[in-house]
Amino acid sequence: MCPSTAETSRNHLGPMINWSSDLSDLLLGIPDRSSTIPVFTHRSVKRGQRLIHGGQEFESLYLVNAGWFKSVYVDESGNEQVMGFAARGDLLGADGIGAGYYLNEVVALGVGDVLVVPFASRGDFSSLRPGLETSLLQLISRQLVHDQLAMMAINTMTAPARIARFLLAQGDRSASVGCSANCFELAMSRQEIASYLGMTIETVSRTLTKFSQRDLIQVAQRQIDILDHAGLQGLASPDSASTGSDIPG
Amino acid sequence: MCPSTAETSRNHLGPMINWSSDLSDLLLGIPDRSSTIPVFTHRSVKRGQRLIHGGQEFESLYLVNAGWFKSVYVDESGNEQVMGFAARGDLLGADGIGAGYYLNEVVALGVGDVLVVPFASRGDFSSLRPGLETSLLQLISRQLVHDQLAMMAINTMTAPARIARFLLAQGDRSASVGCSANCFELAMSRQEIASYLGMTIETVSRTLTKFSQRDLIQVAQRQIDILDHAGLQGLASPDSASTGSDIPG
DNA sequence: CGGCCTCTTGACGCGCTTCAATAATAGTGG
DNA sequence: CCACTATTATTGAAGCGCGTCAAGAGGCCG
């Protein structure tokens, strides 16, 4: 009923990218196949721990094995802006490849485990396992596309549409991790959702309440149950001017 | 007076990325250095011509040599959303690496010339000149960072701040191409600017008029003269609540 | 149970969109 | 060269979605 990761994104906004990528298989699956490369090390992090410090010199990529992470951009005034969330199969630290230093802070939203892909020097991929460089490039491209679509959706659609889209995406990710697509627990706070979606925490809260009143979802703190999957999809696609019209309060 | 590309982005929103990258030198500069790779072919396009068709199978990357391009995402309803603009040194088609087909349409805003980087098969970079793969990865990472910062700015800041930022960025790009940073001609229409910045064409027009009335800029059709560079920077950084308060109409 | 934090809910104001009309420019043919 | 049309840009007025400010409710942990 819910399209998890069966159909990869074709030319529309609907489903997310195919998360079970080649790189995941390559890194998370195979123990040792080539010669020169040591088995990649894992690194465990606790809730709230920073995996990557912004401004720090680029040294490694991280492939998320378990847990949720947020990447945060901190500007010169100290304002924090959530740039994205990452779960199993997502790559972290790719923003450091080009500049030589990381741009974003990466913080664990809960207990997490990542796979460390170390680099001898900035952009030196010759030390990588053959074939991994290509997979890496593909994964980065996929994330680029995904981020682009997400960002575009954010500054095109209305607040309810953004929330609906976000919830559906979270459900998809939840399904890809093994849990249900319609019943999952958000790893991030309202504040983090609001920052990511470019709105205020009050609007997030109000919209979730509104969705709940319409029986689109069921909300209990961070526990989300999607009751009307198609209804949310309908809100996520167009401008969705029909959001707060018929329900008074 | 105007910081063109002297200082590359450090951990703030100010300047853009360093456009005169390694890949530009590698591709646009050197005629032939390695052995197996033929000299890359150029391709000229006219105004309005589509360089890349959305949904088409990925076959090549394009490095802009001259001219301006826009990349447009067309959703299932036929709505067009400008995802970004590209000038000399920018890479086009990177969104096709991961999925195997292009996501965005790429259209020339004027006469243009690109350098074609063909791929034998999807993601097969072994046929590339040694060292180019690394430079490619770095360039993609830089563009990823740039797009991310731009997108973030868009859905964080107010309309005048977005416009101010956009104008300053255009000036920087103009300077990097050889023209003046404070006196240049926009390659894109108001409609395309509006779509890119996530607002309406009316807001773009009104904001430009307002800037002109404040003697921040001088506008004559697509010709832009930046009169108060610092003033625009001041508007581009914060929320800039001081935009339409003291000027009545 | 008490303190703290996250979340919710309400009222109000403003910035942007929407709708609508006019002006300016470019492109075309007589 | 000038009139004619289509496209693009400007300007105004009205509506509303979302932000802001403020207060209250609920959950987590010592």
Coordinates of C-alpha atoms (C1' of nucleotides) in Angstrom, one line a residue:
Chain A
M1 CA 0.0 0.0 0.0
C2 CA 2.8 2.4 0.8
P3 CA 5.5 2.6 -1.8
S4 CA 8.6 2.1 0.2
T5 CA 11.6 1.9 -2.0
A6 CA 10.3 -0.3 -4.7
E7 CA 10.1 2.4 -7.4
T8 CA 13.0 4.8 -7.6
S9 CA 12.3 8.4 -8.4
R10 CA 11.3 8.9 -12.0
N11 CA 10.8 12.5 -12.9
H12 CA 8.6 13.7 -10.1
L13 CA 8.7 14.6 -6.5
G14 CA 7.0 11.6 -5.1
P15 CA 9.3 8.9 -3.9
M16 CA 12.7 9.5 -2.4
I17 CA 15.9 8.2 -3.8
N18 CA 16.9 4.6 -3.7
W19 CA 18.6 4.3 -0.4
S20 CA 19.9 0.8 -0.6
S21 CA 22.7 1.9 -2.9
D22 CA 25.7 0.3 -4.3
L23 CA 27.9 2.0 -1.8
S24 CA 25.9 0.6 1.1
D25 CA 26.4 -2.9 -0.3
L26 CA 30.0 -2.2 -0.9
L27 CA 30.8 -0.8 2.5
L28 CA 28.2 -2.1 4.9
G29 CA 28.1 -5.6 3.3
I30 CA 31.3 -6.9 2.1
P31 CA 34.0 -7.4 4.8
D32 CA 37.1 -7.5 2.7
R33 CA 37.4 -8.1 -1.0
S34 CA 40.3 -6.0 -2.3
S35 CA 43.9 -5.9 -1.1
T36 CA 45.3 -2.6 -0.1
I37 CA 42.4 -1.3 2.0
P38 CA 41.9 -2.2 5.6
V39 CA 38.5 -3.0 6.8
F40 CA 36.7 0.2 7.6
T41 CA 36.3 1.1 11.2
H42 CA 33.1 1.9 12.9
R43 CA 32.4 4.7 15.2
S44 CA 29.6 4.9 17.8
V45 CA 28.1 8.1 19.0
K46 CA 25.8 9.0 21.8
R47 CA 22.8 11.3 21.6
G48 CA 23.8 14.9 21.2
Q49 CA 27.4 14.0 20.3
R50 CA 29.0 15.9 17.4
L51 CA 30.3 13.6 14.7
I52 CA 31.6 16.4 12.5
H53 CA 32.7 19.9 13.6
G54 CA 32.0 22.7 11.2
G55 CA 35.2 24.4 9.9
Q56 CA 37.3 21.4 10.9
E57 CA 39.7 20.1 8.3
F58 CA 38.2 17.4 6.0
E59 CA 39.6 14.0 6.9
S60 CA 36.9 11.3 6.5
L61 CA 33.5 10.6 5.0
Y62 CA 30.9 8.8 7.2
L63 CA 28.3 6.4 6.1
V64 CA 25.5 6.1 8.5
N65 CA 25.0 2.5 9.7
A66 CA 22.4 3.1 12.4
G67 CA 20.7 6.0 14.1
W68 CA 19.7 9.5 13.0
F69 CA 21.8 12.5 12.5
K70 CA 21.2 16.2 11.7
S71 CA 23.6 18.4 9.8
V72 CA 23.5 22.0 10.9
Y73 CA 24.9 25.1 9.4
V74 CA 26.0 27.8 11.9
D75 CA 26.5 31.2 10.4
E76 CA 28.7 34.0 11.7
S77 CA 26.0 35.3 14.0
G78 CA 25.6 31.9 15.7
N79 CA 22.3 31.2 14.1
E80 CA 21.7 27.5 13.5
Q81 CA 20.0 26.2 10.5
V82 CA 19.2 22.5 10.1
M83 CA 20.4 21.5 6.6
G84 CA 19.2 17.9 6.6
F85 CA 18.7 14.7 8.4
A86 CA 20.6 11.5 7.7
A87 CA 19.8 7.8 8.4
R88 CA 21.3 4.5 7.5
G89 CA 22.8 4.6 4.0
D90 CA 23.3 8.3 4.0
L91 CA 26.7 9.9 3.5
L92 CA 27.9 12.6 5.8
G93 CA 30.8 14.9 5.4
A94 CA 30.7 15.2 1.6
D95 CA 30.5 19.0 1.9
G96 CA 34.2 18.8 2.9
I97 CA 35.5 17.2 -0.2
G98 CA 35.6 20.4 -2.3
A99 CA 36.6 23.0 0.2
G100 CA 39.0 20.9 2.3
Y101 CA 37.1 21.5 5.5
Y102 CA 33.6 20.6 6.7
L103 CA 30.9 23.2 6.3
N104 CA 28.2 21.7 8.5
E105 CA 28.1 20.4 12.1
V106 CA 26.8 16.9 12.2
V107 CA 25.1 15.9 15.5
A108 CA 23.7 12.6 16.5
L109 CA 20.0 12.7 17.3
G110 CA 20.2 9.5 19.2
V111 CA 22.6 6.6 19.7
G112 CA 24.2 6.0 16.3
D113 CA 26.8 4.1 14.4
V114 CA 28.8 5.2 11.4
L115 CA 31.3 3.7 9.1
V116 CA 34.4 5.8 8.7
V117 CA 35.9 6.2 5.2
P118 CA 39.2 7.9 5.9
F119 CA 41.1 9.9 3.3
A120 CA 44.9 10.2 3.2
S121 CA 44.7 13.8 2.0
R122 CA 42.0 16.1 0.7
G123 CA 40.4 14.6 -2.4
D124 CA 42.9 11.8 -2.6
F125 CA 40.7 8.9 -3.7
S126 CA 43.5 6.8 -5.1
S127 CA 43.8 5.0 -1.8
L128 CA 40.2 3.9 -2.0
R129 CA 39.2 0.4 -3.0
P130 CA 38.8 0.2 -6.8
G131 CA 35.2 0.7 -7.8
L132 CA 34.4 2.5 -4.6
E133 CA 35.3 5.9 -6.0
T134 CA 32.6 5.4 -8.7
S135 CA 30.0 4.3 -6.2
L136 CA 31.0 7.2 -4.0
L137 CA 30.4 9.7 -6.9
Q138 CA 27.1 8.1 -7.6
L139 CA 26.0 8.3 -4.0
I140 CA 27.0 11.9 -3.8
S141 CA 25.1 12.7 -6.9
R142 CA 22.1 11.0 -5.6
Q143 CA 22.2 13.0 -2.4
L144 CA 22.7 16.1 -4.4
V145 CA 19.6 15.4 -6.3
H146 CA 17.7 14.5 -3.2
D147 CA 18.7 17.6 -1.4
Q148 CA 17.9 19.7 -4.4
L149 CA 14.4 18.3 -4.7
A150 CA 13.8 18.6 -1.0
M151 CA 15.0 22.2 -0.9
M152 CA 13.0 23.1 -3.9
A153 CA 9.9 21.6 -2.3
I154 CA 10.5 23.6 0.8
N155 CA 10.6 27.0 -0.8
T156 CA 7.9 26.3 -3.3
M157 CA 5.2 24.7 -1.3
T158 CA 3.0 25.9 1.6
A159 CA 3.6 25.0 5.2
P160 CA 1.1 22.1 5.3
A161 CA 2.5 20.7 2.1
R162 CA 6.0 20.8 3.5
I163 CA 4.9 19.0 6.6
A164 CA 3.0 16.4 4.7
R165 CA 5.9 15.8 2.5
F166 CA 8.2 15.6 5.4
L167 CA 6.1 13.0 7.2
L168 CA 5.8 10.9 4.1
A169 CA 9.5 11.0 3.6
Q170 CA 10.1 10.0 7.2
G171 CA 7.7 7.1 6.8
D172 CA 9.6 6.0 3.7
R173 CA 12.9 6.2 5.6
S174 CA 11.4 4.4 8.5
A175 CA 10.3 1.6 6.1
S176 CA 13.7 1.4 4.6
V177 CA 15.3 0.9 8.0
G178 CA 12.9 -1.9 8.7
C179 CA 10.1 -0.3 10.6
S180 CA 6.6 0.5 9.4
A181 CA 6.1 3.3 6.9
N182 CA 2.9 4.5 8.6
C183 CA 3.9 4.1 12.2
F184 CA 7.2 5.5 13.3
E185 CA 8.9 7.7 15.8
L186 CA 10.5 11.0 14.8
A187 CA 14.1 11.3 15.8
M188 CA 14.0 15.1 15.8
S189 CA 12.3 17.7 17.8
R190 CA 9.7 20.2 16.5
Q191 CA 12.3 22.9 16.6
E192 CA 14.6 20.9 14.4
I193 CA 11.8 20.1 12.0
A194 CA 10.8 23.7 11.9
S195 CA 14.4 24.8 11.1
Y196 CA 14.7 22.3 8.4
L197 CA 11.5 23.1 6.8
G198 CA 12.0 26.8 7.0
M199 CA 9.2 27.7 9.3
T200 CA 8.5 28.3 13.0
I201 CA 7.9 25.7 15.6
E202 CA 4.4 27.1 16.1
T203 CA 3.5 26.5 12.5
V204 CA 4.8 22.9 12.8
S205 CA 2.7 22.3 15.9
R206 CA -0.4 23.9 14.5
T207 CA -0.1 22.0 11.2
L208 CA 0.3 18.6 13.0
T209 CA -2.7 19.4 15.1
K210 CA -4.7 20.3 12.0
F211 CA -3.7 17.0 10.3
S212 CA -4.6 15.1 13.4
Q213 CA -8.1 16.8 13.5
R214 CA -8.6 15.8 9.9
D215 CA -7.7 12.2 10.8
L216 CA -4.8 12.3 8.3
I217 CA -2.4 11.3 11.1
Q218 CA -2.3 10.5 14.7
V219 CA 0.2 12.3 16.9
A220 CA 1.5 11.4 20.3
Q221 CA 4.6 13.4 21.1
R222 CA 7.1 12.2 18.5
Q223 CA 5.1 9.1 17.7
I224 CA 3.5 9.5 14.3
D225 CA 0.8 7.3 12.8
I226 CA -0.1 8.0 9.2
L227 CA -3.8 7.2 8.8
D228 CA -4.5 8.6 5.4
H229 CA -1.5 8.1 3.2
A230 CA -3.2 9.3 0.1
G231 CA -4.6 12.3 1.8
L232 CA -1.1 13.4 2.8
Q233 CA 0.2 12.8 -0.7
G234 CA -2.6 15.0 -2.0
L235 CA -1.5 17.8 0.2
A236 CA 2.1 17.3 -0.6
S237 CA 1.8 17.7 -4.4
P238 CA 0.1 20.9 -5.3
D239 CA 0.0 24.3 -3.7
S240 CA -2.7 22.8 -1.6
A241 CA -4.8 25.8 -1.0
S242 CA -7.4 23.6 0.7
T243 CA -5.7 23.3 4.1
G244 CA -7.4 25.4 6.7
S245 CA -10.6 26.4 5.0
D246 CA -13.3 24.0 6.1
I247 CA -12.0 23.3 9.6
P248 CA -12.6 26.3 11.9
G249 CA -10.5 25.6 14.9
Chain B
M1 CA 36.4 47.3 -3.2
C2 CA 34.3 44.4 -4.2
P3 CA 35.5 41.0 -3.1
S4 CA 35.4 39.1 -6.3
T5 CA 36.8 35.6 -5.8
A6 CA 39.8 36.5 -3.7
E7 CA 38.7 34.9 -0.5
T8 CA 37.0 31.6 -0.8
S9 CA 34.0 30.8 1.4
R10 CA 35.1 30.3 5.0
N11 CA 32.3 29.4 7.3
H12 CA 29.8 32.1 6.5
L13 CA 27.3 33.0 3.8
G14 CA 29.2 35.8 2.3
P15 CA 31.3 35.0 -0.8
M16 CA 30.6 32.3 -3.2
I17 CA 32.7 29.3 -4.0
N18 CA 36.0 29.5 -5.8
W19 CA 35.0 29.2 -9.4
S20 CA 38.4 29.0 -11.0
S21 CA 38.7 25.4 -9.9
D22 CA 41.1 22.7 -10.7
L23 CA 38.7 21.1 -13.1
S24 CA 38.4 24.3 -15.1
D25 CA 42.2 24.4 -15.4
L26 CA 42.3 20.7 -16.3
L27 CA 39.6 20.9 -18.9
L28 CA 39.5 24.4 -20.2
G29 CA 43.2 24.9 -20.1
I30 CA 45.3 21.9 -21.0
P31 CA 44.9 20.6 -24.5
D32 CA 46.3 17.1 -24.2
R33 CA 48.4 15.7 -21.4
S34 CA 47.5 12.1 -20.9
S35 CA 47.3 9.4 -23.5
T36 CA 44.1 7.4 -23.8
I37 CA 41.7 10.4 -23.7
P38 CA 40.8 12.3 -26.8
V39 CA 40.5 16.1 -26.6
F40 CA 37.1 17.0 -25.3
T41 CA 34.7 18.3 -27.8
H42 CA 32.9 21.6 -27.5
R43 CA 29.3 22.2 -28.2
S44 CA 27.7 25.5 -29.0
V45 CA 24.1 26.4 -28.2
K46 CA 21.8 29.2 -29.2
R47 CA 19.5 31.2 -27.0
G48 CA 16.6 29.1 -25.7
Q49 CA 18.2 25.8 -26.9
R50 CA 18.0 22.9 -24.5
L51 CA 21.3 21.4 -23.7
I52 CA 20.0 18.7 -21.5
H53 CA 16.5 17.1 -21.6
G54 CA 15.0 16.0 -18.3
G55 CA 14.5 12.3 -18.0
Q56 CA 16.9 11.6 -20.8
E57 CA 19.6 8.9 -20.2
F58 CA 22.8 10.2 -18.6
E59 CA 25.6 10.3 -21.1
S60 CA 27.8 13.3 -20.5
L61 CA 28.7 16.1 -18.2
Y62 CA 29.0 19.6 -19.5
L63 CA 31.4 22.2 -18.2
V64 CA 30.3 25.7 -19.1
N65 CA 32.8 27.6 -21.2
A66 CA 30.8 30.6 -22.1
G67 CA 27.3 31.9 -21.7
W68 CA 24.5 31.5 -19.1
F69 CA 22.3 28.5 -18.5
K70 CA 19.4 27.7 -16.3
S71 CA 18.5 24.3 -14.9
V72 CA 14.8 23.8 -14.6
Y73 CA 12.9 21.1 -12.9
V74 CA 9.5 20.2 -14.4
D75 CA 7.1 18.3 -12.2
E76 CA 4.4 16.0 -13.2
S77 CA 1.9 18.8 -13.5
G78 CA 4.1 20.7 -15.9
N79 CA 5.1 23.3 -13.4
E80 CA 8.6 24.7 -14.0
Q81 CA 10.9 25.5 -11.2
V82 CA 14.3 27.1 -11.8
M83 CA 16.8 25.2 -9.8
G84 CA 19.8 27.3 -10.5
F85 CA 21.9 29.3 -13.0
A86 CA 25.3 28.3 -14.4
A87 CA 28.1 30.2 -16.0
R88 CA 31.7 29.6 -17.0
G89 CA 33.3 27.0 -14.8
D90 CA 30.0 25.4 -13.6
L91 CA 29.2 21.8 -14.1
L92 CA 26.0 20.7 -15.7
G93 CA 24.4 17.3 -15.7
A94 CA 25.8 16.1 -12.4
D95 CA 22.3 15.2 -11.3
G96 CA 22.4 12.3 -13.8
I97 CA 25.3 10.5 -12.4
G98 CA 23.5 8.9 -9.5
A99 CA 20.2 8.0 -11.1
G100 CA 21.4 7.2 -14.6
Y101 CA 19.2 9.9 -16.2
Y102 CA 19.0 13.6 -16.0
L103 CA 16.6 15.2 -13.6
N104 CA 16.7 18.8 -14.8
E105 CA 16.2 20.5 -18.1
V106 CA 19.1 22.7 -18.9
V107 CA 18.4 25.6 -21.2
A108 CA 20.7 28.2 -22.6
L109 CA 19.8 31.8 -21.7
G110 CA 21.9 33.2 -24.5
V111 CA 24.5 31.9 -26.9
G112 CA 26.7 29.6 -25.1
D113 CA 29.5 27.1 -25.4
V114 CA 30.1 24.0 -23.3
L115 CA 32.8 21.4 -23.0
V116 CA 31.5 17.9 -23.3
V117 CA 32.8 15.2 -20.9
P118 CA 31.4 12.0 -22.3
F119 CA 30.9 8.8 -20.3
A120 CA 31.2 5.3 -21.7
S121 CA 28.5 4.1 -19.4
R122 CA 26.7 5.3 -16.3
G123 CA 29.2 6.1 -13.6
D124 CA 32.1 4.6 -15.5
F125 CA 34.8 7.1 -14.7
S126 CA 37.7 4.7 -15.4
S127 CA 37.8 6.0 -19.0
L128 CA 38.5 9.5 -17.6
R129 CA 41.9 11.1 -17.6
P130 CA 43.8 10.2 -14.4
G131 CA 43.3 12.9 -11.8
L132 CA 40.2 14.2 -13.4
E133 CA 38.0 12.0 -11.4
T134 CA 39.2 13.5 -8.2
S135 CA 38.8 17.0 -9.6
L136 CA 35.3 16.1 -10.7
L137 CA 34.4 14.9 -7.3
Q138 CA 35.7 18.1 -5.7
L139 CA 33.9 20.2 -8.2
I140 CA 30.7 18.4 -7.5
S141 CA 31.2 18.7 -3.8
R142 CA 31.7 22.4 -4.2
Q143 CA 28.6 22.8 -6.2
L144 CA 26.7 20.8 -3.7
V145 CA 27.9 23.1 -0.9
H146 CA 27.1 26.2 -3.0
D147 CA 23.6 25.0 -3.9
Q148 CA 22.9 24.1 -0.3
L149 CA 24.0 27.5 1.0
A150 CA 22.0 29.2 -1.7
M151 CA 18.9 27.2 -1.0
M152 CA 19.2 27.7 2.7
A153 CA 19.5 31.4 2.2
I154 CA 16.4 31.3 0.1
N155 CA 14.1 29.8 2.6
T156 CA 15.6 31.6 5.5
M157 CA 15.7 35.2 4.4
T158 CA 13.1 37.7 3.4
A159 CA 12.4 38.7 -0.2
P160 CA 14.6 41.8 -0.2
A161 CA 17.5 39.9 1.4
R162 CA 17.2 37.2 -1.3
I163 CA 17.2 39.7 -4.0
A164 CA 20.2 41.6 -2.5
R165 CA 22.1 38.3 -2.2
F166 CA 21.2 37.3 -5.7
L167 CA 22.4 40.6 -7.1
L168 CA 25.7 40.4 -5.2
A169 CA 26.2 36.9 -6.4
Q170 CA 25.5 37.9 -10.0
G171 CA 28.0 40.7 -9.7
D172 CA 30.7 38.2 -8.4
R173 CA 30.0 35.9 -11.2
S174 CA 30.2 38.7 -13.6
A175 CA 33.5 39.7 -12.2
S176 CA 34.8 36.2 -12.5
V177 CA 33.9 36.1 -16.2
G178 CA 35.8 39.3 -16.7
C179 CA 33.2 42.0 -16.5
S180 CA 32.7 44.4 -13.7
A181 CA 31.2 43.3 -10.4
N182 CA 29.1 46.4 -10.0
C183 CA 27.9 46.9 -13.5
F184 CA 26.5 43.9 -15.5
E185 CA 23.6 42.6 -17.4
L186 CA 21.3 39.9 -16.1
A187 CA 21.1 36.9 -18.4
M188 CA 17.7 35.8 -17.0
S189 CA 14.2 37.3 -16.9
R190 CA 12.4 38.5 -13.9
Q191 CA 10.2 35.4 -14.1
E192 CA 13.2 33.2 -14.0
I193 CA 14.7 35.1 -11.1
A194 CA 11.4 34.9 -9.2
S195 CA 11.1 31.2 -9.8
Y196 CA 14.7 30.6 -8.6
L197 CA 14.3 32.8 -5.5
G198 CA 10.9 31.3 -4.6
M199 CA 8.8 34.3 -5.0
T200 CA 6.5 36.0 -7.5
I201 CA 7.6 38.2 -10.4
E202 CA 5.8 41.1 -8.8
T203 CA 7.8 40.9 -5.7
V204 CA 11.0 40.9 -7.7
S205 CA 10.0 43.9 -9.6
R206 CA 8.8 45.8 -6.5
T207 CA 12.0 45.0 -4.6
L208 CA 14.2 46.1 -7.5
T209 CA 12.3 49.4 -7.7
K210 CA 12.6 49.9 -3.9
F211 CA 16.4 49.3 -4.1
S212 CA 16.6 51.7 -7.0
Q213 CA 14.7 54.4 -5.0
R214 CA 17.1 53.9 -2.2
D215 CA 20.1 54.4 -4.5
L216 CA 21.3 51.0 -3.7
I217 CA 21.3 50.0 -7.4
Q218 CA 20.4 51.4 -10.7
V219 CA 18.1 49.3 -12.9
A220 CA 17.5 49.7 -16.6
Q221 CA 15.8 46.6 -17.9
R222 CA 18.3 43.8 -17.3
Q223 CA 21.2 46.2 -16.8
I224 CA 22.2 46.3 -13.2
D225 CA 24.5 48.9 -11.6
I226 CA 25.3 48.3 -8.0
L227 CA 25.8 51.7 -6.4
D228 CA 25.9 50.7 -2.7
H229 CA 27.7 47.4 -2.4
A230 CA 27.9 47.6 1.4
G231 CA 24.3 48.5 1.6
L232 CA 23.3 45.4 -0.3
Q233 CA 25.5 43.3 1.9
G234 CA 23.8 44.7 4.9
L235 CA 20.5 43.6 3.6
A236 CA 21.7 40.2 2.6
S237 CA 23.0 39.1 5.9
P238 CA 20.3 39.4 8.6
D239 CA 16.6 39.1 8.5
S240 CA 16.7 42.7 7.4
A241 CA 13.5 44.0 8.9
S242 CA 14.4 47.5 7.8
T243 CA 13.3 47.2 4.2
G244 CA 10.1 49.0 3.5
S245 CA 9.6 51.0 6.6
D246 CA 10.9 54.5 5.9
I247 CA 10.2 54.7 2.3
P248 CA 6.4 55.2 1.7
G249 CA 6.0 54.2 -1.9
Chain C
dC1 C1' 6.5 16.3 43.9
dG2 C1' 8.9 20.3 41.8
dG3 C1' 11.7 22.3 38.2
dC4 C1' 12.7 22.4 33.5
dC5 C1' 12.1 21.8 28.9
dT6 C1' 9.3 20.8 24.8
dC7 C1' 5.1 21.3 22.9
dT8 C1' 0.6 23.5 22.2
dT9 C1' -2.8 27.2 21.5
dG10 C1' -4.5 31.9 20.9
dA11 C1' -4.5 36.9 19.1
dC12 C1' -2.5 40.2 16.2
dG13 C1' 0.4 42.3 12.6
dC14 C1' 3.1 42.2 8.5
dG15 C1' 5.1 40.5 4.2
dC16 C1' 4.1 38.3 0.5
dT17 C1' 0.7 36.5 -2.9
dT18 C1' -3.1 37.2 -5.8
dC19 C1' -5.8 39.7 -9.0
dA20 C1' -5.9 43.3 -12.2
dA21 C1' -4.5 47.0 -15.1
dT22 C1' -1.0 49.7 -17.4
dA23 C1' 3.5 50.6 -19.5
dA24 C1' 7.6 49.5 -21.9
dT25 C1' 10.2 46.7 -24.9
dA26 C1' 11.1 43.4 -28.6
dG27 C1' 9.8 41.2 -32.7
dT28 C1' 7.2 41.2 -37.3
dG29 C1' 5.4 42.6 -41.5
dG30 C1' 3.8 46.3 -44.6
Chain D
dC1 C1' 10.7 53.7 -41.2
dC2 C1' 6.5 53.1 -38.8
dA3 C1' 2.5 50.7 -37.2
dC4 C1' 0.9 46.4 -34.9
dT5 C1' 1.1 42.6 -31.8
dA6 C1' 3.2 39.7 -28.3
dT7 C1' 6.0 39.4 -24.5
dT8 C1' 7.9 41.3 -20.5
dA9 C1' 8.0 44.5 -16.7
dT10 C1' 5.9 47.8 -13.6
dT11 C1' 2.5 49.4 -10.3
dG12 C1' -1.7 49.4 -7.3
dA13 C1' -5.2 47.4 -4.1
dA14 C1' -7.0 43.7 -1.3
dG15 C1' -6.6 39.2 1.0
dC16 C1' -4.4 35.7 3.8
dG17 C1' -0.8 32.7 5.3
dC18 C1' 2.7 32.6 8.3
dG19 C1' 5.6 35.0 11.8
dT20 C1' 5.7 37.2 16.2
dC21 C1' 4.5 37.7 20.9
dA22 C1' 2.5 35.7 24.9
dA23 C1' 0.6 32.4 27.9
dG24 C1' -0.6 27.8 29.2
dA25 C1' -0.3 22.6 29.0
dG26 C1' 2.1 18.3 29.1
dG27 C1' 6.1 15.2 29.6
dC28 C1' 10.8 14.0 31.5
dC29 C1' 14.0 13.5 35.3
dG30 C1' 16.0 14.4 39.6

